[in-house]
Amino acid sequence: MKAYLFAVAGTVVISAILSAVAPEGKLAGTIKTAAKLVCLIVIAQPVAKYFVTLKNGQSAEFFEKTVLSADEDFINYCSKIKVASAEQAVETEIYETYALKTDAEFDWVLCGDSKEIKILTIRLTFNEETALKNQATIRKIQSELSERYGVTVTADVFKAAES
């Protein structure tokens, strides 16, 4: 029953989002109609399974695996966006605080049933000139980020292409 309620709630939420972002015109009506149809099918699925039986005598579960797969994909998508936002925030903070341009990259995983994001390492990339001129500052940044996130922070250097 819990899975069914989550399936209905997820379908309704996704339908609402699709309806909200649908462009004006004929396409919007088609999208809204399709979303309503999907919602109706998901809501009616428990009733339909009493009328539809498979050859082995078990009832058909139309959406069970599809909804779980879609939920996993959505969680991964949202997690990637959240990590990218955190990377951008670190880059901005370093630039505003120390006037150093860097690329920040987080190595991360989703943990457990709650799907919490766990940051494993942070990699900062500086160009060669910046790294040579600001070694002490980069060590300070590494120390602060390591303390804040509780992970290892590495600083990589890339050579600028010679012209």
Short mmCIF file of C-alpha atoms in Angstrom, two decimals:
data_model
loop_
_atom_site.label_atom_id
_atom_site.label_comp_id
_atom_site.label_asym_id
_atom_site.label_seq_id
_atom_site.Cartn_x
_atom_site.Cartn_y
_atom_site.Cartn_z
CA MET A 1 0.00 0.00 0.00
CA LYS A 2 2.85 2.34 0.84
CA ALA A 3 4.44 1.78 -2.58
CA TYR A 4 1.12 2.46 -4.26
CA LEU A 5 0.69 5.77 -2.40
CA PHE A 6 4.23 6.82 -3.31
CA ALA A 7 3.56 5.90 -6.94
CA VAL A 8 0.39 8.01 -6.98
CA ALA A 9 2.06 10.93 -5.22
CA GLY A 10 5.10 10.79 -7.50
CA THR A 11 2.96 10.64 -10.61
CA VAL A 12 0.86 13.58 -9.48
CA VAL A 13 3.94 15.66 -8.63
CA ILE A 14 5.63 14.88 -11.95
CA SER A 15 2.38 15.66 -13.79
CA ALA A 16 2.08 18.98 -11.97
CA ILE A 17 5.66 19.90 -12.88
CA LEU A 18 5.10 18.96 -16.51
CA SER A 19 1.91 21.01 -16.61
CA ALA A 20 3.68 24.00 -15.07
CA VAL A 21 6.60 24.00 -17.49
CA ALA A 22 4.60 23.10 -20.61
CA PRO A 23 4.82 25.75 -23.32
CA GLU A 24 1.75 27.70 -24.36
CA GLY A 25 -0.32 26.44 -27.28
CA LYS A 26 -1.54 23.08 -28.56
CA LEU A 27 1.41 21.17 -27.10
CA ALA A 28 0.46 22.24 -23.56
CA GLY A 29 -2.99 20.70 -23.93
CA THR A 30 -1.50 17.44 -25.22
CA ILE A 31 1.00 17.28 -22.36
CA LYS A 32 -1.67 17.98 -19.75
CA THR A 33 -3.99 15.37 -21.26
CA ALA A 34 -1.23 12.75 -21.29
CA ALA A 35 -0.31 13.59 -17.68
CA LYS A 36 -3.94 13.24 -16.60
CA LEU A 37 -4.19 9.91 -18.40
CA VAL A 38 -1.06 8.59 -16.69
CA CYS A 39 -2.39 9.75 -13.30
CA LEU A 40 -5.70 8.02 -13.96
CA ILE A 41 -3.97 4.77 -14.95
CA VAL A 42 -1.73 4.81 -11.87
CA ILE A 43 -4.68 5.51 -9.57
CA ALA A 44 -6.79 2.79 -11.21
CA GLN A 45 -3.99 0.20 -11.26
CA PRO A 46 -5.07 -1.63 -8.05
CA VAL A 47 -8.57 -2.03 -9.45
CA ALA A 48 -7.24 -3.25 -12.81
CA LYS A 49 -5.04 -5.91 -11.25
CA TYR A 50 -8.12 -7.73 -9.97
CA PHE A 51 -9.41 -8.08 -13.54
CA VAL A 52 -6.10 -8.85 -15.25
CA THR A 53 -4.36 -12.10 -14.41
CA LEU A 54 -1.32 -13.63 -15.99
CA LYS A 55 -1.04 -17.20 -17.27
CA ASN A 56 0.54 -18.31 -13.98
CA GLY A 57 -2.44 -16.92 -12.04
CA GLN A 58 -0.66 -13.90 -10.56
CA SER A 59 -2.05 -10.43 -11.04
CA ALA A 60 -0.22 -7.88 -13.18
CA GLU A 61 1.68 -5.05 -11.51
CA PHE A 62 1.98 -2.52 -14.34
CA PHE A 63 3.99 0.31 -12.83
CA GLU A 64 5.84 -1.06 -9.83
CA LYS A 65 9.33 -1.36 -11.40
CA THR A 66 8.95 1.62 -13.71
CA VAL A 67 8.13 4.03 -10.88
CA LEU A 68 11.05 2.80 -8.77
CA SER A 69 13.43 3.19 -11.69
CA ALA A 70 12.14 6.69 -12.45
CA ASP A 71 12.50 7.65 -8.79
CA GLU A 72 16.12 6.46 -8.72
CA ASP A 73 16.91 8.42 -11.88
CA PHE A 74 15.27 11.53 -10.43
CA ILE A 75 17.19 11.21 -7.14
CA ASN A 76 20.48 10.83 -9.06
CA TYR A 77 19.64 13.83 -11.27
CA CYS A 78 18.81 16.03 -8.26
CA SER A 79 21.96 14.88 -6.44
CA LYS A 80 24.14 15.80 -9.42
CA ILE A 81 22.58 19.26 -9.52
CA LYS A 82 23.11 19.72 -5.77
CA VAL A 83 26.78 18.68 -6.00
CA ALA A 84 27.36 20.94 -9.02
CA SER A 85 25.84 23.82 -7.05
CA ALA A 86 28.15 23.10 -4.10
CA GLU A 87 31.17 22.99 -6.44
CA GLN A 88 30.17 26.35 -7.91
CA ALA A 89 29.72 27.80 -4.41
CA VAL A 90 33.24 26.70 -3.41
CA GLU A 91 34.71 28.19 -6.59
CA THR A 92 32.88 31.48 -5.99
CA GLU A 93 33.91 31.61 -2.33
CA ILE A 94 37.58 31.04 -3.21
CA TYR A 95 37.46 33.73 -5.89
CA GLU A 96 35.68 36.27 -3.65
CA THR A 97 37.84 35.58 -0.59
CA TYR A 98 41.27 35.01 -2.14
CA ALA A 99 40.89 36.33 -5.73
CA LEU A 100 42.01 32.95 -7.09
CA LYS A 101 40.31 31.18 -9.97
CA THR A 102 39.93 27.45 -9.53
CA ASP A 103 37.85 24.52 -10.65
CA ALA A 104 36.37 22.50 -7.80
CA GLU A 105 35.34 18.90 -8.31
CA PHE A 106 33.69 16.77 -5.63
CA ASP A 107 33.96 12.98 -5.63
CA TRP A 108 30.72 11.78 -4.02
CA VAL A 109 28.32 8.87 -3.54
CA LEU A 110 24.72 8.39 -2.45
CA CYS A 111 24.54 6.56 0.88
CA GLY A 112 21.92 4.24 2.31
CA ASP A 113 18.17 4.22 1.96
CA SER A 114 17.93 7.94 2.67
CA LYS A 115 20.12 8.62 -0.39
CA GLU A 116 22.21 11.22 1.43
CA ILE A 117 25.10 12.70 -0.51
CA LYS A 118 28.48 11.82 0.99
CA ILE A 119 31.46 13.81 -0.27
CA LEU A 120 34.57 11.62 -0.48
CA THR A 121 37.20 14.09 -1.71
CA ILE A 122 37.45 17.60 -3.10
CA ARG A 123 39.83 18.33 -5.95
CA LEU A 124 40.82 21.93 -6.68
CA THR A 125 42.56 22.69 -9.96
CA PHE A 126 44.68 25.82 -10.39
CA ASN A 127 46.73 26.99 -13.34
CA GLU A 128 50.49 26.70 -12.95
CA GLU A 129 51.17 30.41 -12.54
CA THR A 130 48.52 30.82 -9.82
CA ALA A 131 49.76 27.74 -7.98
CA LEU A 132 53.37 28.92 -7.92
CA LYS A 133 52.51 32.42 -6.70
CA ASN A 134 49.98 31.35 -4.04
CA GLN A 135 51.24 28.12 -2.47
CA ALA A 136 50.61 29.22 1.12
CA THR A 137 47.12 30.49 0.29
CA ILE A 138 46.26 27.24 -1.48
CA ARG A 139 47.39 25.23 1.56
CA LYS A 140 45.19 27.46 3.74
CA ILE A 141 42.21 26.89 1.41
CA GLN A 142 42.83 23.13 1.50
CA SER A 143 42.94 23.18 5.29
CA GLU A 144 39.73 25.23 5.62
CA LEU A 145 37.78 23.07 3.17
CA SER A 146 39.11 19.88 4.73
CA GLU A 147 37.96 21.05 8.14
CA ARG A 148 34.55 22.21 6.85
CA TYR A 149 33.70 19.08 4.84
CA GLY A 150 35.72 16.51 6.79
CA VAL A 151 37.38 15.13 3.66
CA THR A 152 40.74 15.19 1.89
CA VAL A 153 41.19 18.24 -0.32
CA THR A 154 43.78 18.02 -3.10
CA ALA A 155 45.17 20.82 -5.25
CA ASP A 156 46.08 19.95 -8.82
CA VAL A 157 48.01 22.15 -11.22
CA PHE A 158 47.54 22.30 -14.97
CA LYS A 159 49.93 23.87 -17.43
CA ALA A 160 48.49 26.55 -19.65
CA ALA A 161 48.88 25.76 -23.34
CA GLU A 162 51.86 27.50 -24.88
CA SER A 163 51.10 29.67 -27.88
#
